[in-house]
Short mmCIF file of C-alpha atoms and ligand atoms in Angstrom, two decimals:
data_model
loop_
_atom_site.label_atom_id
_atom_site.label_comp_id
_atom_site.label_asym_id
_atom_site.label_seq_id
_atom_site.Cartn_x
_atom_site.Cartn_y
_atom_site.Cartn_z
CA MET A 1 -75.37 56.34 11.63
CA ILE A 2 -71.78 56.68 12.44
CA ASP A 3 -70.53 58.50 14.85
CA ILE A 4 -67.91 60.44 13.86
CA ASP A 5 -66.17 61.89 16.73
CA ALA A 6 -66.17 58.06 18.48
CA LEU A 7 -64.47 57.03 14.97
CA LYS A 8 -61.83 59.95 15.19
CA SER A 9 -61.07 58.98 18.71
CA GLY A 10 -60.31 55.29 17.55
CA GLN A 11 -62.96 53.58 18.66
CA PRO A 12 -62.79 50.14 17.51
CA ARG A 13 -66.67 49.57 17.44
CA ALA A 14 -67.46 52.47 15.77
CA LEU A 15 -64.23 51.87 13.09
CA ALA A 16 -66.00 48.66 12.29
CA LYS A 17 -69.49 50.25 12.33
CA ALA A 18 -68.05 52.31 9.22
CA ILE A 19 -66.05 49.96 7.40
CA THR A 20 -69.08 47.55 7.48
CA LEU A 21 -70.92 50.72 5.47
CA VAL A 22 -68.18 51.26 3.50
CA GLU A 23 -68.12 47.55 2.24
CA SER A 24 -72.13 47.42 2.10
CA LYS A 25 -73.68 47.52 -1.87
CA ARG A 26 -77.07 48.90 -1.64
CA LEU A 27 -77.20 52.47 -3.08
CA GLU A 28 -78.14 54.48 -0.28
CA HIS A 29 -75.48 52.74 1.93
CA ARG A 30 -72.78 53.99 -0.91
CA GLN A 31 -73.98 57.29 -0.50
CA GLN A 32 -74.17 57.13 3.40
CA ALA A 33 -70.59 56.08 3.02
CA GLN A 34 -68.74 58.41 0.55
CA SER A 35 -70.36 61.73 2.83
CA LEU A 36 -68.80 59.88 5.58
CA LEU A 37 -65.50 59.78 3.66
CA GLU A 38 -66.02 63.40 2.89
CA ALA A 39 -66.25 64.43 6.36
CA VAL A 40 -63.54 62.26 7.35
CA LEU A 41 -60.90 63.29 4.44
CA PRO A 42 -59.05 65.76 6.67
CA ALA A 43 -58.17 63.19 9.32
CA THR A 44 -56.83 60.78 6.57
CA GLY A 45 -53.33 60.74 5.29
CA ASN A 46 -51.32 60.35 8.16
CA SER A 47 -49.92 56.80 8.52
CA ILE A 48 -47.50 55.38 6.22
CA ARG A 49 -49.40 52.71 3.99
CA ILE A 50 -47.28 49.32 3.57
CA GLY A 51 -48.26 46.66 1.05
CA ILE A 52 -46.87 43.05 1.64
CA THR A 53 -47.10 40.29 -0.87
CA GLY A 54 -45.42 36.83 -1.21
CA ILE A 55 -46.39 33.14 -2.34
CA PRO A 56 -48.37 30.96 0.15
CA GLY A 57 -46.26 29.72 2.67
CA VAL A 58 -43.86 32.41 2.57
CA GLY A 59 -44.36 33.37 6.07
CA LYS A 60 -46.66 36.46 5.33
CA SER A 61 -49.34 36.17 8.27
CA THR A 62 -45.78 35.23 10.66
CA PHE A 63 -44.03 38.53 9.47
CA ILE A 64 -47.03 40.52 9.93
CA GLU A 65 -47.73 39.20 13.58
CA ALA A 66 -43.84 39.75 14.30
CA PHE A 67 -43.71 43.50 12.59
CA GLY A 68 -47.12 44.29 14.06
CA MET A 69 -46.12 43.21 17.76
CA TYR A 70 -42.70 45.53 16.81
CA LEU A 71 -44.45 48.15 15.87
CA LEU A 72 -46.76 48.28 18.85
CA GLU A 73 -43.71 47.87 21.28
CA GLN A 74 -42.72 51.48 19.47
CA GLY A 75 -46.01 52.85 20.23
CA LYS A 76 -47.22 52.29 17.41
CA ARG A 77 -51.72 51.68 16.58
CA VAL A 78 -51.13 49.03 13.39
CA ALA A 79 -54.28 48.58 11.47
CA VAL A 80 -53.55 44.82 9.08
CA LEU A 81 -56.50 45.09 5.69
CA ALA A 82 -56.21 42.06 3.09
CA VAL A 83 -56.68 42.37 -0.21
CA ASP A 84 -57.88 38.50 -1.51
CA PRO A 85 -57.24 37.56 -4.86
CA SER A 86 -60.55 38.14 -6.45
CA SER A 87 -61.49 34.68 -7.29
CA PRO A 88 -65.39 33.85 -7.24
CA ILE A 89 -63.67 29.96 -6.60
CA ALA A 90 -62.47 31.03 -3.82
CA GLY A 91 -65.12 33.02 -2.08
CA GLY A 92 -64.46 33.73 1.59
CA SER A 93 -61.54 35.49 2.54
CA ILE A 94 -57.80 33.24 3.09
CA LEU A 95 -56.61 36.57 4.04
CA GLY A 96 -56.50 39.27 6.77
CA ASP A 97 -57.90 36.09 9.49
CA LYS A 98 -57.24 36.68 13.16
CA THR A 99 -56.67 33.06 13.84
CA ARG A 100 -53.29 33.53 11.73
CA MET A 101 -52.32 36.54 13.67
CA GLU A 102 -52.97 35.29 17.15
CA MET A 103 -50.77 37.63 19.28
CA LEU A 104 -51.70 40.94 17.10
CA SER A 105 -55.66 40.16 16.88
CA ARG A 106 -55.94 40.55 20.68
CA SER A 107 -53.69 43.65 21.46
CA PRO A 108 -56.24 47.03 21.91
CA ASP A 109 -53.70 49.05 19.44
CA ALA A 110 -54.28 46.68 16.29
CA PHE A 111 -57.18 46.24 14.44
CA ILE A 112 -57.92 43.31 11.88
CA ARG A 113 -59.75 43.06 8.61
CA PRO A 114 -60.42 40.48 6.60
CA SER A 115 -60.96 41.02 2.19
CA PRO A 116 -64.35 42.14 1.82
CA SER A 117 -66.43 38.69 0.01
CA GLU A 118 -66.57 40.44 -3.05
CA GLY A 119 -66.61 43.72 -4.60
CA SER A 120 -68.56 45.61 -6.71
CA LEU A 121 -67.59 48.64 -8.05
CA GLY A 122 -63.97 49.42 -7.81
CA GLY A 123 -63.54 45.70 -6.82
CA VAL A 124 -62.46 44.88 -3.61
CA ALA A 125 -59.10 46.92 -3.90
CA LEU A 126 -61.00 50.07 -3.81
CA LYS A 127 -63.18 48.60 -0.57
CA THR A 128 -59.68 48.42 0.93
CA ARG A 129 -58.48 51.98 -0.28
CA GLU A 130 -61.93 53.23 1.64
CA THR A 131 -61.13 51.22 4.74
CA MET A 132 -57.85 52.48 4.32
CA LEU A 133 -58.60 56.05 4.83
CA LEU A 134 -61.02 55.00 7.21
CA CYS A 135 -58.00 53.24 9.64
CA GLU A 136 -56.47 56.38 9.26
CA ALA A 137 -59.15 58.95 10.31
CA ALA A 138 -59.62 56.17 13.23
CA GLY A 139 -55.73 57.09 14.39
CA TYR A 140 -53.78 54.63 12.92
CA ASP A 141 -50.33 55.20 12.14
CA VAL A 142 -49.39 52.00 10.07
CA ILE A 143 -51.44 50.41 7.40
CA LEU A 144 -50.58 46.92 6.51
CA VAL A 145 -51.89 46.05 3.39
CA GLU A 146 -51.58 42.25 2.75
CA THR A 147 -51.98 40.14 -0.54
CA VAL A 148 -51.19 37.04 -2.12
CA GLY A 149 -49.16 37.16 -5.35
CA VAL A 150 -52.12 35.74 -7.19
CA GLY A 151 -53.66 37.77 -10.42
CA GLN A 152 -54.06 41.13 -10.07
CA SER A 153 -54.17 41.80 -5.94
CA GLU A 154 -50.59 42.88 -6.17
CA TYR A 155 -50.92 45.69 -8.58
CA GLU A 156 -54.17 47.01 -7.19
CA VAL A 157 -52.43 46.91 -3.42
CA ALA A 158 -48.64 48.39 -5.05
CA SER A 159 -51.43 51.15 -6.44
CA MET A 160 -52.25 51.79 -3.17
CA VAL A 161 -49.64 51.75 -0.74
CA ASP A 162 -46.37 53.96 0.04
CA PHE A 163 -44.08 51.69 0.44
CA PHE A 164 -44.35 47.72 -1.59
CA MET A 165 -42.86 44.98 -0.20
CA VAL A 166 -42.46 41.56 -1.35
CA LEU A 167 -41.25 38.64 0.64
CA MET A 168 -39.39 35.81 -0.75
CA LEU A 169 -37.82 32.68 0.68
CA PRO A 170 -34.34 31.64 0.29
CA ASN A 171 -32.60 29.97 -2.02
CA ALA A 172 -35.65 29.86 -4.69
CA GLY A 173 -35.38 31.13 -8.25
CA ASP A 174 -37.42 33.79 -9.84
CA GLU A 175 -40.29 31.16 -10.35
CA LEU A 176 -40.25 29.75 -7.55
CA GLN A 177 -40.96 32.79 -5.87
CA GLY A 178 -43.35 33.82 -8.05
CA ILE A 179 -42.44 36.72 -9.62
CA LYS A 180 -44.31 38.39 -11.91
CA LYS A 181 -43.23 40.76 -15.09
CA GLY A 182 -43.59 44.20 -13.62
CA ILE A 183 -43.11 43.17 -10.20
CA MET A 184 -39.41 44.14 -9.51
CA GLU A 185 -40.13 47.23 -10.94
CA LEU A 186 -43.11 47.93 -8.48
CA ALA A 187 -41.12 46.49 -5.58
CA ASP A 188 -39.60 49.28 -3.04
CA ALA A 189 -37.99 46.58 -0.98
CA LEU A 190 -37.52 42.53 -0.97
CA VAL A 191 -37.20 40.66 2.25
CA ILE A 192 -36.03 37.30 2.14
CA ASN A 193 -38.06 35.67 5.28
CA LYS A 194 -36.92 32.09 6.93
CA ALA A 195 -33.32 33.85 7.57
CA ASP A 196 -32.78 31.12 9.98
CA GLY A 197 -31.12 27.88 10.91
CA GLU A 198 -29.55 26.03 7.91
CA SER A 199 -30.95 28.36 5.91
CA MET A 200 -29.00 31.42 6.70
CA ASN A 201 -26.39 31.04 4.19
CA TYR A 202 -28.86 30.54 1.22
CA ALA A 203 -30.45 33.53 2.43
CA GLU A 204 -27.77 35.66 1.91
CA GLN A 205 -26.98 34.25 -1.07
CA THR A 206 -30.46 35.26 -2.51
CA ARG A 207 -30.07 38.20 -1.32
CA ARG A 208 -27.01 39.33 -2.93
CA HIS A 209 -28.45 37.56 -6.22
CA TYR A 210 -31.99 40.20 -5.70
CA GLN A 211 -29.54 42.79 -5.14
CA ASN A 212 -27.64 42.82 -7.93
CA ALA A 213 -30.78 41.84 -10.46
CA LEU A 214 -32.63 44.99 -8.77
CA HIS A 215 -29.27 47.34 -10.00
CA LEU A 216 -29.93 46.13 -13.99
CA LEU A 217 -33.08 48.16 -13.23
CA ARG A 218 -33.84 51.53 -13.80
CA HIS A 219 -35.19 53.39 -10.65
CA THR A 220 -37.86 56.19 -11.62
CA SER A 221 -37.66 57.53 -7.67
CA PHE A 222 -35.37 59.00 -5.46
CA TRP A 223 -35.22 55.57 -3.57
CA THR A 224 -33.35 52.31 -4.64
CA PRO A 225 -34.76 49.91 -3.69
CA GLN A 226 -33.55 47.47 -0.94
CA VAL A 227 -32.82 43.73 -0.46
CA LEU A 228 -33.50 42.46 3.26
CA THR A 229 -33.07 39.72 5.39
CA CYS A 230 -34.99 38.47 8.44
CA SER A 231 -36.80 35.19 10.54
CA ALA A 232 -40.25 36.27 10.76
CA LEU A 233 -40.59 33.15 13.08
CA LYS A 234 -36.94 33.72 15.00
CA ASN A 235 -37.62 37.58 15.22
CA GLN A 236 -34.39 38.59 13.79
CA ASN A 237 -34.22 41.83 11.85
CA ILE A 238 -37.63 42.96 12.28
CA SER A 239 -35.89 46.12 13.85
CA ALA A 240 -34.15 46.40 10.14
CA VAL A 241 -36.81 46.09 8.11
CA TRP A 242 -38.91 48.74 10.00
CA GLY A 243 -35.59 51.48 9.94
CA MET A 244 -35.62 51.01 6.41
CA ILE A 245 -39.58 52.55 5.76
CA SER A 246 -38.94 54.68 8.39
CA ASP A 247 -35.99 56.27 6.74
CA PHE A 248 -38.49 56.12 3.09
CA GLN A 249 -41.08 57.63 4.82
CA ILE A 250 -38.74 60.57 6.36
CA ASP A 251 -37.12 61.55 3.32
CA ALA A 252 -40.01 60.66 0.57
CA THR A 253 -41.99 63.05 2.95
CA LYS A 254 -38.85 65.73 3.03
CA ASN A 255 -38.76 65.77 -0.87
CA GLY A 256 -42.32 65.92 -2.05
CA SER A 257 -42.48 62.68 -3.07
CA LEU A 258 -44.64 60.62 -0.81
CA LYS A 259 -47.45 63.90 -1.65
CA GLU A 260 -46.78 63.22 -4.95
CA LYS A 261 -47.04 59.76 -5.34
CA ARG A 262 -50.83 59.79 -3.39
CA ALA A 263 -51.92 62.31 -5.36
CA ARG A 264 -51.01 60.31 -8.81
CA GLN A 265 -52.81 57.13 -6.72
CA ALA A 266 -55.73 59.55 -6.24
CA ARG A 267 -55.96 60.56 -9.72
CA GLU A 268 -55.58 57.29 -11.31
CA TRP A 269 -58.13 55.84 -8.80
CA MET A 270 -60.59 58.68 -9.50
CA ASN A 271 -59.57 57.84 -13.71
CA LYS A 272 -60.52 53.91 -12.83
CA LEU A 273 -63.58 54.67 -11.48
CA LEU A 274 -64.81 57.23 -14.04
CA HIS A 275 -64.54 53.87 -16.16
CA GLU A 276 -66.42 51.50 -14.15
CA MET A 277 -69.04 54.29 -13.50
CA LEU A 278 -69.33 54.56 -17.44
CA ASP A 279 -69.32 51.28 -17.94
CA ARG A 280 -71.98 50.33 -15.56
CA LYS A 281 -74.06 52.86 -16.48
CA LEU A 282 -73.86 51.29 -20.27
CA LYS A 283 -74.93 48.27 -18.92
CA GLU A 284 -77.24 49.31 -17.01
CA ASN A 285 -79.81 51.55 -19.67
CA PRO A 286 -82.42 49.31 -21.01
CA GLN A 287 -82.15 50.59 -24.50
CA VAL A 288 -78.43 49.25 -24.75
CA LYS A 289 -79.67 46.31 -23.03
CA ARG A 290 -82.69 45.90 -25.63
CA LEU A 291 -80.21 46.77 -28.56
CA LEU A 292 -77.17 44.79 -27.65
CA PRO A 293 -78.35 41.59 -29.26
CA ASP A 294 -78.60 42.59 -32.67
CA LEU A 295 -76.23 44.62 -33.32
CA ASN A 296 -73.65 41.98 -31.53
CA ARG A 297 -75.45 39.69 -34.24
CA ARG A 298 -75.24 42.60 -36.43
CA VAL A 299 -71.14 42.67 -35.82
CA THR A 300 -71.16 38.72 -36.23
CA GLN A 301 -72.31 39.04 -39.46
CA GLY A 302 -70.66 41.70 -41.42
CA GLU A 303 -73.97 43.74 -41.57
CA THR A 304 -72.41 46.53 -39.46
CA THR A 305 -68.70 47.81 -38.35
CA PRO A 306 -68.12 47.65 -34.79
CA TYR A 307 -66.77 51.14 -34.28
CA VAL A 308 -70.66 52.11 -35.71
CA ALA A 309 -72.08 49.36 -33.42
CA ALA A 310 -70.15 50.84 -30.33
CA GLU A 311 -71.25 54.94 -31.53
CA THR A 312 -74.70 54.06 -31.75
CA LEU A 313 -74.40 52.06 -27.94
CA LEU A 314 -72.91 55.43 -26.43
CA ASN A 315 -75.15 57.18 -28.25
CA LEU A 316 -78.11 55.57 -26.35
CA LEU A 317 -76.41 55.93 -22.97
CA PHE A 318 -75.95 60.09 -23.61
CA ASP A 319 -79.60 60.63 -25.56
CA ALA A 320 -81.26 58.54 -22.34
CA ASP A 321 -79.89 61.46 -20.13
P1 LIG B 1 -48.16 32.46 4.37
O1 LIG B 1 -48.79 31.85 4.17
O2 LIG B 1 -47.57 33.45 3.80
O3 LIG B 1 -49.02 33.48 5.51
O4 LIG B 1 -47.31 31.81 5.84
P2 LIG B 1 -47.18 31.30 7.04
O5 LIG B 1 -46.65 33.38 8.13
O6 LIG B 1 -48.51 30.78 7.15
O7 LIG B 1 -45.71 30.44 7.32
C1 LIG B 1 -45.62 28.80 6.42
C2 LIG B 1 -45.04 28.49 7.22
O8 LIG B 1 -43.34 28.59 7.01
C3 LIG B 1 -45.41 28.09 8.87
O9 LIG B 1 -45.30 26.73 9.27
C4 LIG B 1 -44.40 29.17 9.59
O10 LIG B 1 -44.10 28.36 10.76
C5 LIG B 1 -43.19 29.24 8.67
N1 LIG B 1 -42.24 30.24 9.09
C6 LIG B 1 -42.63 31.56 8.68
N2 LIG B 1 -41.94 32.43 9.38
C7 LIG B 1 -40.65 32.10 9.12
C8 LIG B 1 -39.27 31.73 9.21
O11 LIG B 1 -38.95 33.17 9.46
N3 LIG B 1 -38.33 31.31 9.81
C9 LIG B 1 -38.89 29.65 9.40
N4 LIG B 1 -37.83 28.58 9.50
N5 LIG B 1 -40.36 29.04 9.44
C10 LIG B 1 -41.08 30.28 9.38
#
């Protein structure tokens, strides 16, 4: 059993145990995890949740190390979670690896957790979302959710954080930056990393380029996305990144948009889960399993319409209950 008081007092062992429970796929663990989450829910929501993405090599781990250390100096407790792009080939975790953030991982006020190795219901992103709540209950003030800009993972991360940040390289076109359609609209900030040495000027040019590009986008929120430069390696301008995010946090709290955004994200998750649960029930239903091959064949051969076949299967699900 998880000691909730130990978890709430921020004991890393209790937190790690709780996360293991949340990540378990066993049904009984799933149920225990949900009761635990419900129990700690009132103690959650007090952090700022920051998503960080960017192509491999842009400097994510170097940035998180520098940014995390800066936050620790400000007296914050920092949790770093990772959402790996779900790939059966990649298998294990490529992010959130402690060796990538050596100093941070040695600090007692930082907690680093790699991606769960695979997601079941709701995917890896659900586990990360639940882990985030546990970290908040354990008193972490800043949650950094890291992902690589591959597949759907950035969209998933953007949908679970308050502030979404894309790290970029100086002097590279949109294509090289791996910028996908829609990501610019999601970003609350673009941070051009490696603004040091000979890249200083390029970084400034790139900053201006994106500043202009962002101005052309229509913004739906009160917040105008910012473009900053920094050097994670040389520890330059890291404080400006935090300054920007804390400005956002103060304003978004004051005008209610933070609360609204989180409520919307929670509703969207509920909806997504509902669909996944329905899908799973359908696939696990023995009658559906039995009838499916025949219905597939009949649809293929034009003996029945896809609509009628789908309805037949759905009725089996509800009749069975
Ligand atoms: P990730 O794959 O996005 O996590 O990138 P890493 O943090 O592993 O960094 C990739 C490479 O870029 C490493 O060799 C870093 O030392 C280097 N790097 C990261 N940040 C900076 C920076 O601000 N300036 C310079 N010059 N190099 C950097």
